[in-house]
Amino acid sequence: MRHLVCSAFVALLLISSAEAKKIRVYTPRGGAPRESASRPAAAPAEIPVRADAEPASGEPVRNLIFMIGDGMGLSHVAAMMIEGGYAPTAFDRMQNVALIATRSANNLVTDSAVAGTALASGAKTDNGRLGEAPDGHALESMIEKAWKRRMPTGLVVTCKIQHATPGAFYAHVPSRNLYDEISRQLASSRIDVAFGGGKAEMTAPDASGRSAADELARSGCRVIYDWSRAEDIRSGRVAGFFADEHMPSMLDGRGDYLPQATRKALEILENNARDAGTGFVLMVEGSQIDFESHGNRADGVLAEVRDFEAAVSAAMRFADNHPGTLLVVTADHETGGLTMPSRKADFTASESGMEYKFGTGSHTGILVPVYLYGAGAERINGILDNAGLSRRLMALLELE
């Protein structure tokens, strides 16, 4: 498995070019790039792995926590590890790793709506479409299939809840930009928990004077606009819209909202599932890894990946304490063409620092990682298609 990941990571490094748009110099902890014979700071011979990290073979999957780092490639994860001095992370605890291809039905390089649709429904479509096939028919998502089984479902994001990835799990529109219609479809959905931004579209009145938030409240869902209001909610349905558009970035002070919201969603869904006698499905997105990668902002990328890793850690703790829970962490695509070459070409020299180079301000077609932990982690392996990964997950949940 390590050979598979290492090979993919080497391939990732090759996509950088001399025309890379931005460069950020990495220096080992303790000062400027060193010319001495000393070794890089705190790099162990190999990444530590838990002694009990073997998955339980054949354990049935009851709950799915599906975490998507938007735009997160192997290099984004590696950058976080390097900047942390190779201290153990949640990714190091994973029990299995695979890779997925991300192309869409009509383009070698996907957009987020189509990639989200593939991950949500197990079917590919054309760039720009959300939850719809190229011929316009609706593609049923795993969350919609879960509703038929009376399974509680949830979405936690740092973008607006009507954005491409979360929207793919409940909406069906020919264009990802039809936010008013996506808001209406969210209001008519049966989602138990929805946390993110998007207040402006949800509260905008239509011709009758009613808003999508009004309709959502009429369906019996609590609608809140302040995160502190979620603290005392333990069960039932709740939708929180905590920003007019997207949530603030980490560099702009978002704080620990994402890991907190992940823990709160898991608490609510667990209680709802217990009452229903079922499992649950939760999708969590580190939405703004993509935003910072589009802007080629290395500091922003690192801040967003660290925040996402904190949410992954929260999900792992839940899985540790709730047998039958499968945690899957992946990306919809890679953004930025991020590579990390040495500052000097002479590899026989002592530590010479490292550069962050972005090859593009757009998406790339590179394979992205899939990390698995918990029940069923051993049952997804190798190189898959993103739609194929979704179908495998739905099969484990017996939703197909």
C-alpha positions as a Markdown table, in Angstrom:
| # | Residue | x | y | z |
|---|---|---|---|---|
| 1 | Met | 0.0 | 0.0 | 0.0 |
| 2 | Arg | 2.8 | 2.4 | 0.8 |
| 3 | His | 4.3 | 1.7 | -2.6 |
| 4 | Leu | 1.0 | 2.7 | -4.2 |
| 5 | Val | 0.8 | 6.0 | -2.3 |
| 6 | Cys | 4.5 | 6.8 | -2.9 |
| 7 | Ser | 4.2 | 6.2 | -6.6 |
| 8 | Ala | 1.1 | 8.5 | -6.8 |
| 9 | Phe | 2.9 | 11.1 | -4.8 |
| 10 | Val | 5.9 | 11.0 | -7.2 |
| 11 | Ala | 3.6 | 11.5 | -10.1 |
| 12 | Leu | 2.0 | 14.4 | -8.4 |
| 13 | Leu | 5.4 | 16.2 | -8.1 |
| 14 | Leu | 6.0 | 15.9 | -11.8 |
| 15 | Ile | 3.1 | 18.2 | -12.8 |
| 16 | Ser | 4.9 | 21.4 | -11.8 |
| 17 | Ser | 6.5 | 23.4 | -14.5 |
| 18 | Ala | 8.9 | 26.3 | -14.9 |
| 19 | Glu | 6.0 | 28.5 | -15.4 |
| 20 | Ala | 4.5 | 27.8 | -12.0 |
| 21 | Lys | 2.6 | 30.8 | -10.9 |
| 22 | Lys | 3.6 | 31.4 | -7.3 |
| 23 | Ile | 6.5 | 30.2 | -5.1 |
| 24 | Arg | 6.6 | 30.0 | -1.3 |
| 25 | Val | 9.9 | 29.0 | 0.2 |
| 26 | Tyr | 9.7 | 26.4 | 3.0 |
| 27 | Thr | 12.5 | 26.5 | 5.6 |
| 28 | Pro | 13.1 | 23.9 | 8.3 |
| 29 | Arg | 12.1 | 25.0 | 11.8 |
| 30 | Gly | 14.7 | 27.1 | 13.4 |
| 31 | Gly | 15.7 | 29.6 | 10.7 |
| 32 | Ala | 16.8 | 30.0 | 7.1 |
| 33 | Pro | 17.5 | 27.2 | 4.7 |
| 34 | Arg | 20.6 | 25.5 | 6.0 |
| 35 | Glu | 23.8 | 24.8 | 4.0 |
| 36 | Ser | 25.3 | 22.6 | 6.7 |
| 37 | Ala | 25.4 | 18.8 | 6.8 |
| 38 | Ser | 22.5 | 18.6 | 9.4 |
| 39 | Arg | 19.4 | 16.7 | 8.5 |
| 40 | Pro | 15.9 | 18.1 | 8.0 |
| 41 | Ala | 14.1 | 18.9 | 11.3 |
| 42 | Ala | 12.2 | 16.1 | 13.0 |
| 43 | Ala | 11.8 | 13.8 | 10.1 |
| 44 | Pro | 11.4 | 10.2 | 11.4 |
| 45 | Ala | 12.5 | 7.2 | 9.4 |
| 46 | Glu | 8.8 | 6.3 | 8.8 |
| 47 | Ile | 5.4 | 7.7 | 9.8 |
| 48 | Pro | 4.2 | 6.1 | 13.0 |
| 49 | Val | 1.2 | 3.8 | 12.7 |
| 50 | Arg | -1.1 | 2.7 | 15.5 |
| 51 | Ala | -0.5 | -0.8 | 16.7 |
| 52 | Asp | -4.2 | -1.6 | 16.6 |
| 53 | Ala | -4.8 | -0.1 | 13.2 |
| 54 | Glu | -6.0 | -3.3 | 11.6 |
| 55 | Pro | -9.7 | -3.0 | 10.5 |
| 56 | Ala | -12.2 | -5.6 | 11.6 |
| 57 | Ser | -12.7 | -7.9 | 8.7 |
| 58 | Gly | -16.3 | -8.3 | 7.6 |
| 59 | Glu | -17.7 | -5.8 | 10.1 |
| 60 | Pro | -21.0 | -4.5 | 8.7 |
| 61 | Val | -21.2 | -0.7 | 7.9 |
| 62 | Arg | -24.0 | 1.0 | 9.7 |
| 63 | Asn | -22.9 | 4.7 | 9.6 |
| 64 | Leu | -21.0 | 6.5 | 6.9 |
| 65 | Ile | -19.0 | 9.7 | 7.6 |
| 66 | Phe | -18.0 | 10.9 | 4.1 |
| 67 | Met | -15.5 | 13.8 | 4.3 |
| 68 | Ile | -14.4 | 15.7 | 1.2 |
| 69 | Gly | -11.5 | 18.1 | 1.1 |
| 70 | Asp | -12.4 | 20.3 | -1.8 |
| 71 | Gly | -9.4 | 20.6 | -4.1 |
| 72 | Met | -7.2 | 18.5 | -1.7 |
| 73 | Gly | -4.5 | 16.5 | -3.4 |
| 74 | Leu | -1.8 | 14.4 | -1.9 |
| 75 | Ser | 0.5 | 17.4 | -2.0 |
| 76 | His | -1.9 | 19.4 | 0.2 |
| 77 | Val | -1.8 | 16.7 | 2.9 |
| 78 | Ala | 2.0 | 16.3 | 2.5 |
| 79 | Ala | 2.5 | 20.1 | 3.0 |
| 80 | Met | 0.6 | 20.0 | 6.3 |
| 81 | Met | 2.7 | 17.1 | 7.4 |
| 82 | Ile | 6.0 | 18.8 | 6.5 |
| 83 | Glu | 5.0 | 22.1 | 8.1 |
| 84 | Gly | 4.2 | 20.1 | 11.2 |
| 85 | Gly | 7.6 | 18.5 | 11.4 |
| 86 | Tyr | 6.1 | 15.1 | 10.5 |
| 87 | Ala | 4.2 | 15.0 | 13.8 |
| 88 | Pro | 1.4 | 12.3 | 13.7 |
| 89 | Thr | -1.8 | 13.5 | 12.1 |
| 90 | Ala | -5.3 | 11.9 | 11.6 |
| 91 | Phe | -4.2 | 10.9 | 8.1 |
| 92 | Asp | -1.4 | 8.7 | 9.6 |
| 93 | Arg | -4.0 | 6.7 | 11.6 |
| 94 | Met | -5.9 | 5.7 | 8.5 |
| 95 | Gln | -6.3 | 1.9 | 8.0 |
| 96 | Asn | -6.4 | 1.9 | 4.2 |
| 97 | Val | -5.6 | 4.2 | 1.3 |
| 98 | Ala | -6.8 | 4.1 | -2.3 |
| 99 | Leu | -6.8 | 6.5 | -5.3 |
| 100 | Ile | -9.6 | 7.9 | -7.5 |
| 101 | Ala | -9.8 | 9.4 | -11.0 |
| 102 | Thr | -11.9 | 12.5 | -11.2 |
| 103 | Arg | -12.7 | 13.2 | -14.8 |
| 104 | Ser | -16.3 | 14.2 | -15.8 |
| 105 | Ala | -18.5 | 12.8 | -18.5 |
| 106 | Asn | -17.4 | 15.5 | -21.0 |
| 107 | Asn | -14.0 | 16.8 | -19.7 |
| 108 | Leu | -10.7 | 15.4 | -18.5 |
| 109 | Val | -10.7 | 18.0 | -15.8 |
| 110 | Thr | -13.8 | 18.1 | -13.6 |
| 111 | Asp | -15.6 | 20.9 | -11.9 |
| 112 | Ser | -16.9 | 20.6 | -8.3 |
| 113 | Ala | -20.6 | 20.2 | -9.2 |
| 114 | Val | -19.9 | 17.2 | -11.4 |
| 115 | Ala | -17.3 | 15.7 | -9.0 |
| 116 | Gly | -19.8 | 16.2 | -6.2 |
| 117 | Thr | -22.5 | 14.5 | -8.2 |
| 118 | Ala | -20.3 | 11.5 | -8.9 |
| 119 | Leu | -19.3 | 11.1 | -5.3 |
| 120 | Ala | -23.0 | 11.6 | -4.2 |
| 121 | Ser | -24.8 | 9.5 | -6.8 |
| 122 | Gly | -22.3 | 7.1 | -8.3 |
| 123 | Ala | -22.9 | 8.5 | -11.8 |
| 124 | Lys | -20.9 | 10.9 | -14.0 |
| 125 | Thr | -22.4 | 14.0 | -15.8 |
| 126 | Asp | -21.3 | 17.0 | -17.8 |
| 127 | Asn | -19.4 | 19.9 | -16.2 |
| 128 | Gly | -21.7 | 22.5 | -14.6 |
| 129 | Arg | -24.6 | 20.1 | -14.0 |
| 130 | Leu | -25.6 | 19.4 | -10.4 |
| 131 | Gly | -27.4 | 16.1 | -9.6 |
| 132 | Glu | -28.5 | 15.7 | -13.2 |
| 133 | Ala | -27.4 | 13.3 | -16.0 |
| 134 | Pro | -26.3 | 14.8 | -19.3 |
| 135 | Asp | -29.8 | 14.1 | -20.7 |
| 136 | Gly | -31.3 | 16.0 | -17.7 |
| 137 | His | -32.8 | 13.2 | -15.7 |
| 138 | Ala | -32.2 | 13.4 | -11.9 |
| 139 | Leu | -29.5 | 11.3 | -10.4 |
| 140 | Glu | -30.5 | 10.0 | -7.0 |
| 141 | Ser | -27.8 | 10.6 | -4.3 |
| 142 | Met | -26.8 | 8.3 | -1.4 |
| 143 | Ile | -28.5 | 10.8 | 0.9 |
| 144 | Glu | -31.8 | 10.5 | -1.0 |
| 145 | Lys | -31.5 | 6.7 | -1.0 |
| 146 | Ala | -30.9 | 6.8 | 2.7 |
| 147 | Trp | -34.1 | 8.7 | 3.2 |
| 148 | Lys | -36.0 | 5.7 | 1.8 |
| 149 | Arg | -34.4 | 3.6 | 4.5 |
| 150 | Arg | -35.4 | 6.2 | 7.2 |
| 151 | Met | -31.7 | 6.9 | 7.8 |
| 152 | Pro | -30.9 | 10.3 | 9.3 |
| 153 | Thr | -28.6 | 12.4 | 7.0 |
| 154 | Gly | -26.5 | 15.6 | 7.4 |
| 155 | Leu | -24.3 | 18.1 | 5.7 |
| 156 | Val | -21.5 | 20.2 | 7.3 |
| 157 | Val | -19.6 | 22.6 | 5.1 |
| 158 | Thr | -17.6 | 25.9 | 5.3 |
| 159 | Cys | -19.0 | 27.2 | 2.0 |
| 160 | Lys | -22.7 | 28.1 | 1.5 |
| 161 | Ile | -24.9 | 25.0 | 1.8 |
| 162 | Gln | -26.2 | 25.6 | -1.7 |
| 163 | His | -22.7 | 25.3 | -3.2 |
| 164 | Ala | -21.6 | 22.6 | -5.6 |
| 165 | Thr | -20.5 | 19.8 | -3.4 |
| 166 | Pro | -23.2 | 19.9 | -0.7 |
| 167 | Gly | -25.8 | 20.7 | -3.4 |
| 168 | Ala | -25.0 | 17.5 | -5.2 |
| 169 | Phe | -26.3 | 15.5 | -2.3 |
| 170 | Tyr | -29.9 | 16.9 | -2.4 |
| 171 | Ala | -30.5 | 19.1 | -5.5 |
| 172 | His | -31.1 | 18.5 | -9.2 |
| 173 | Val | -30.5 | 21.4 | -11.5 |
| 174 | Pro | -28.9 | 21.9 | -15.0 |
| 175 | Ser | -26.6 | 24.6 | -13.6 |
| 176 | Arg | -24.7 | 24.8 | -10.3 |
| 177 | Asn | -25.4 | 28.5 | -10.3 |
| 178 | Leu | -29.2 | 28.3 | -9.8 |
| 179 | Tyr | -28.9 | 29.1 | -6.1 |
| 180 | Asp | -32.5 | 30.2 | -5.6 |
| 181 | Glu | -33.8 | 26.9 | -7.0 |
| 182 | Ile | -31.2 | 24.9 | -5.1 |
| 183 | Ser | -32.3 | 26.7 | -1.9 |
| 184 | Arg | -35.9 | 25.7 | -2.7 |
| 185 | Gln | -34.9 | 22.1 | -3.1 |
| 186 | Leu | -33.0 | 22.2 | 0.2 |
| 187 | Ala | -36.2 | 23.5 | 1.9 |
| 188 | Ser | -38.2 | 20.6 | 0.5 |
| 189 | Ser | -35.6 | 18.0 | 1.4 |
| 190 | Arg | -35.6 | 15.6 | 4.4 |
| 191 | Ile | -32.1 | 16.4 | 5.6 |
| 192 | Asp | -31.8 | 16.3 | 9.4 |
| 193 | Val | -28.7 | 18.5 | 9.8 |
| 194 | Ala | -27.3 | 21.2 | 7.5 |
| 195 | Phe | -24.6 | 23.6 | 8.8 |
| 196 | Gly | -22.8 | 26.2 | 6.6 |
| 197 | Gly | -23.3 | 29.5 | 5.0 |
| 198 | Gly | -25.9 | 30.6 | 2.4 |
| 199 | Lys | -28.3 | 32.7 | 4.6 |
| 200 | Ala | -28.8 | 35.3 | 1.8 |
| 201 | Glu | -30.4 | 32.9 | -0.6 |
| 202 | Met | -32.3 | 31.1 | 2.0 |
| 203 | Thr | -34.0 | 34.2 | 3.5 |
| 204 | Ala | -34.6 | 36.0 | 0.2 |
| 205 | Pro | -38.4 | 36.2 | -0.3 |
| 206 | Asp | -40.0 | 35.0 | -3.5 |
| 207 | Ala | -43.0 | 36.6 | -5.3 |
| 208 | Ser | -45.4 | 35.4 | -2.6 |
| 209 | Gly | -43.2 | 36.9 | 0.1 |
| 210 | Arg | -42.0 | 33.5 | 1.4 |
| 211 | Ser | -38.4 | 32.4 | 1.6 |
| 212 | Ala | -36.8 | 29.0 | 1.4 |
| 213 | Ala | -36.0 | 29.3 | 5.1 |
| 214 | Asp | -39.7 | 29.9 | 5.8 |
| 215 | Glu | -40.6 | 26.7 | 4.0 |
| 216 | Leu | -37.8 | 24.8 | 5.8 |
| 217 | Ala | -39.2 | 25.9 | 9.1 |
| 218 | Arg | -42.7 | 25.0 | 8.1 |
| 219 | Ser | -41.5 | 21.4 | 7.5 |
| 220 | Gly | -40.6 | 21.1 | 11.1 |
| 221 | Cys | -36.9 | 21.9 | 10.8 |
| 222 | Arg | -35.4 | 24.4 | 13.3 |
| 223 | Val | -33.6 | 27.2 | 11.4 |
| 224 | Ile | -30.8 | 29.0 | 13.2 |
| 225 | Tyr | -28.4 | 31.8 | 12.2 |
| 226 | Asp | -26.1 | 31.9 | 15.2 |
| 227 | Trp | -23.8 | 28.9 | 16.0 |
| 228 | Ser | -24.3 | 29.3 | 19.7 |
| 229 | Arg | -28.0 | 28.3 | 19.2 |
| 230 | Ala | -26.8 | 24.8 | 18.2 |
| 231 | Glu | -25.2 | 24.1 | 21.5 |
| 232 | Asp | -28.4 | 22.8 | 23.2 |
| 233 | Ile | -29.8 | 20.9 | 20.2 |
| 234 | Arg | -29.4 | 17.2 | 20.7 |
| 235 | Ser | -31.8 | 15.6 | 18.2 |
| 236 | Gly | -34.4 | 16.4 | 15.6 |
| 237 | Arg | -33.9 | 18.4 | 12.5 |
| 238 | Val | -31.8 | 21.6 | 12.4 |
| 239 | Ala | -30.4 | 23.9 | 9.6 |
| 240 | Gly | -27.9 | 26.5 | 10.5 |
| 241 | Phe | -26.9 | 29.3 | 8.1 |
| 242 | Phe | -24.1 | 31.2 | 9.8 |
| 243 | Ala | -23.0 | 33.6 | 7.0 |
| 244 | Asp | -24.7 | 35.4 | 4.1 |
| 245 | Glu | -22.5 | 33.7 | 1.6 |
| 246 | His | -19.5 | 31.4 | 2.5 |
| 247 | Met | -18.2 | 31.1 | 6.0 |
| 248 | Pro | -15.0 | 33.2 | 6.7 |
| 249 | Ser | -11.7 | 31.6 | 5.8 |
| 250 | Met | -9.4 | 30.3 | 8.5 |
| 251 | Leu | -7.1 | 33.2 | 8.0 |
| 252 | Asp | -10.1 | 35.6 | 8.4 |
| 253 | Gly | -11.0 | 34.1 | 11.8 |
| 254 | Arg | -13.4 | 31.2 | 11.3 |
| 255 | Gly | -11.9 | 29.4 | 14.3 |
| 256 | Asp | -12.8 | 25.8 | 15.1 |
| 257 | Tyr | -16.3 | 25.9 | 13.6 |
| 258 | Leu | -15.7 | 22.9 | 11.3 |
| 259 | Pro | -14.6 | 20.4 | 14.0 |
| 260 | Gln | -17.3 | 21.7 | 16.4 |
| 261 | Ala | -20.0 | 21.4 | 13.7 |
| 262 | Thr | -18.8 | 17.9 | 12.8 |
| 263 | Arg | -19.1 | 16.8 | 16.4 |
| 264 | Lys | -22.5 | 18.4 | 16.8 |
| 265 | Ala | -23.9 | 16.9 | 13.6 |
| 266 | Leu | -22.6 | 13.4 | 14.7 |
| 267 | Glu | -24.3 | 13.9 | 18.1 |
| 268 | Ile | -27.7 | 14.8 | 16.5 |
| 269 | Leu | -27.5 | 12.1 | 13.9 |
| 270 | Glu | -26.5 | 9.4 | 16.4 |
| 271 | Asn | -29.6 | 10.3 | 18.5 |
| 272 | Asn | -31.9 | 10.4 | 15.5 |
| 273 | Ala | -30.6 | 7.1 | 14.2 |
| 274 | Arg | -31.1 | 5.5 | 17.6 |
| 275 | Asp | -34.7 | 6.6 | 17.6 |
| 276 | Ala | -35.2 | 5.3 | 14.0 |
| 277 | Gly | -33.3 | 2.0 | 14.6 |
| 278 | Thr | -31.0 | 2.7 | 11.7 |
| 279 | Gly | -27.6 | 4.1 | 10.8 |
| 280 | Phe | -26.9 | 7.5 | 9.3 |
| 281 | Val | -25.0 | 9.3 | 6.5 |
| 282 | Leu | -23.0 | 12.5 | 7.1 |
| 283 | Met | -21.1 | 14.5 | 4.5 |
| 284 | Val | -18.5 | 17.0 | 5.8 |
| 285 | Glu | -16.6 | 19.3 | 3.4 |
| 286 | Gly | -13.5 | 21.2 | 3.9 |
| 287 | Ser | -14.8 | 23.6 | 1.3 |
| 288 | Gln | -12.2 | 26.4 | 1.3 |
| 289 | Ile | -9.1 | 24.3 | 0.7 |
| 290 | Asp | -10.2 | 24.8 | -2.9 |
| 291 | Phe | -10.7 | 28.5 | -2.5 |
| 292 | Glu | -7.2 | 29.1 | -1.2 |
| 293 | Ser | -5.7 | 26.7 | -3.9 |
| 294 | His | -7.4 | 28.7 | -6.7 |
| 295 | Gly | -5.7 | 31.8 | -5.2 |
| 296 | Asn | -2.4 | 30.0 | -5.0 |
| 297 | Arg | -2.1 | 31.1 | -1.3 |
| 298 | Ala | 0.1 | 28.5 | 0.4 |
| 299 | Asp | -0.5 | 29.9 | 3.9 |
| 300 | Gly | -4.3 | 29.8 | 3.3 |
| 301 | Val | -4.1 | 26.2 | 2.0 |
| 302 | Leu | -2.2 | 25.1 | 5.1 |
| 303 | Ala | -4.6 | 26.7 | 7.4 |
| 304 | Glu | -7.6 | 25.1 | 5.7 |
| 305 | Val | -6.0 | 21.6 | 5.5 |
| 306 | Arg | -5.2 | 21.8 | 9.2 |
| 307 | Asp | -8.7 | 22.8 | 10.0 |
| 308 | Phe | -10.1 | 19.9 | 7.9 |
| 309 | Glu | -7.7 | 17.5 | 9.7 |
| 310 | Ala | -9.1 | 18.6 | 13.0 |
| 311 | Ala | -12.6 | 17.7 | 11.8 |
| 312 | Val | -11.2 | 14.4 | 10.5 |
| 313 | Ser | -9.8 | 13.7 | 14.0 |
| 314 | Ala | -13.2 | 14.4 | 15.5 |
| 315 | Ala | -14.8 | 11.9 | 13.1 |
| 316 | Met | -12.2 | 9.3 | 14.0 |
| 317 | Arg | -12.9 | 9.7 | 17.7 |
| 318 | Phe | -16.6 | 9.1 | 16.9 |
| 319 | Ala | -15.7 | 6.0 | 14.8 |
| 320 | Asp | -13.5 | 4.7 | 17.6 |
| 321 | Asn | -16.5 | 4.8 | 20.0 |
| 322 | His | -19.2 | 3.6 | 17.6 |
| 323 | Pro | -18.7 | 0.2 | 16.0 |
| 324 | Gly | -20.1 | 0.0 | 12.5 |
| 325 | Thr | -19.0 | 3.4 | 11.5 |
| 326 | Leu | -17.0 | 3.9 | 8.3 |
| 327 | Leu | -15.0 | 7.1 | 7.8 |
| 328 | Val | -14.0 | 7.9 | 4.2 |
| 329 | Val | -11.8 | 11.0 | 3.5 |
| 330 | Thr | -11.2 | 12.0 | -0.1 |
| 331 | Ala | -11.3 | 15.0 | -2.5 |
| 332 | Asp | -13.5 | 15.9 | -5.4 |
| 333 | His | -10.4 | 17.0 | -7.4 |
| 334 | Glu | -7.0 | 18.6 | -7.0 |
| 335 | Thr | -6.8 | 22.4 | -7.3 |
| 336 | Gly | -3.7 | 24.4 | -8.0 |
| 337 | Gly | -1.2 | 21.8 | -9.2 |
| 338 | Leu | 0.7 | 22.2 | -6.0 |
| 339 | Thr | 4.3 | 20.7 | -5.9 |
| 340 | Met | 7.1 | 21.0 | -3.4 |
| 341 | Pro | 10.5 | 20.9 | -5.1 |
| 342 | Ser | 13.9 | 21.4 | -3.4 |
| 343 | Arg | 15.3 | 24.9 | -3.7 |
| 344 | Lys | 18.5 | 23.4 | -5.1 |
| 345 | Ala | 18.9 | 20.8 | -7.8 |
| 346 | Asp | 21.9 | 19.1 | -6.1 |
| 347 | Phe | 20.3 | 16.4 | -4.0 |
| 348 | Thr | 23.7 | 15.4 | -2.5 |
| 349 | Ala | 23.9 | 18.7 | -0.6 |
| 350 | Ser | 22.7 | 19.2 | 3.0 |
| 351 | Glu | 19.2 | 20.7 | 3.7 |
| 352 | Ser | 18.5 | 23.4 | 1.1 |
| 353 | Gly | 14.8 | 24.2 | 1.9 |
| 354 | Met | 11.8 | 23.6 | -0.2 |
| 355 | Glu | 9.4 | 25.7 | -2.3 |
| 356 | Tyr | 5.7 | 25.5 | -2.8 |
| 357 | Lys | 4.9 | 25.9 | -6.4 |
| 358 | Phe | 1.4 | 26.2 | -7.9 |
| 359 | Gly | 1.2 | 25.1 | -11.6 |
| 360 | Thr | -2.3 | 26.6 | -12.2 |
| 361 | Gly | -5.1 | 28.6 | -10.6 |
| 362 | Ser | -7.6 | 26.0 | -11.7 |
| 363 | His | -8.4 | 22.4 | -11.2 |
| 364 | Thr | -6.1 | 19.5 | -12.4 |
| 365 | Gly | -6.9 | 16.0 | -13.7 |
| 366 | Ile | -4.5 | 14.2 | -11.2 |
| 367 | Leu | -5.6 | 11.3 | -9.1 |
| 368 | Val | -6.6 | 12.1 | -5.6 |
| 369 | Pro | -6.4 | 10.0 | -2.4 |
| 370 | Val | -9.1 | 8.1 | -0.5 |
| 371 | Tyr | -8.4 | 7.5 | 3.2 |
| 372 | Leu | -10.5 | 4.9 | 5.0 |
| 373 | Tyr | -11.0 | 4.1 | 8.7 |
| 374 | Gly | -13.3 | 1.9 | 10.7 |
| 375 | Ala | -15.9 | -0.7 | 9.6 |
| 376 | Gly | -15.3 | -1.8 | 6.0 |
| 377 | Ala | -12.1 | 0.1 | 5.5 |
| 378 | Glu | -10.4 | -3.0 | 4.1 |
| 379 | Arg | -13.0 | -3.4 | 1.4 |
| 380 | Ile | -12.1 | -0.4 | -0.8 |
| 381 | Asn | -8.7 | -0.7 | -2.5 |
| 382 | Gly | -6.6 | 0.2 | -5.5 |
| 383 | Ile | -7.4 | 2.8 | -8.2 |
| 384 | Leu | -11.1 | 3.6 | -8.7 |
| 385 | Asp | -13.3 | 6.1 | -10.5 |
| 386 | Asn | -15.0 | 8.7 | -8.3 |
| 387 | Ala | -18.4 | 7.4 | -9.3 |
| 388 | Gly | -17.2 | 3.8 | -8.6 |
| 389 | Leu | -16.2 | 4.9 | -5.1 |
| 390 | Ser | -19.7 | 6.2 | -4.4 |
| 391 | Arg | -21.2 | 2.9 | -5.7 |
| 392 | Arg | -19.0 | 0.9 | -3.4 |
| 393 | Leu | -20.0 | 3.0 | -0.4 |
| 394 | Met | -23.7 | 2.7 | -1.2 |
| 395 | Ala | -23.2 | -1.1 | -1.6 |
| 396 | Leu | -21.6 | -1.3 | 1.9 |
| 397 | Leu | -24.6 | 0.6 | 3.3 |
| 398 | Glu | -27.0 | -1.6 | 1.3 |
| 399 | Leu | -28.5 | 1.5 | -0.4 |
| 400 | Glu | -28.2 | 0.0 | -3.9 |
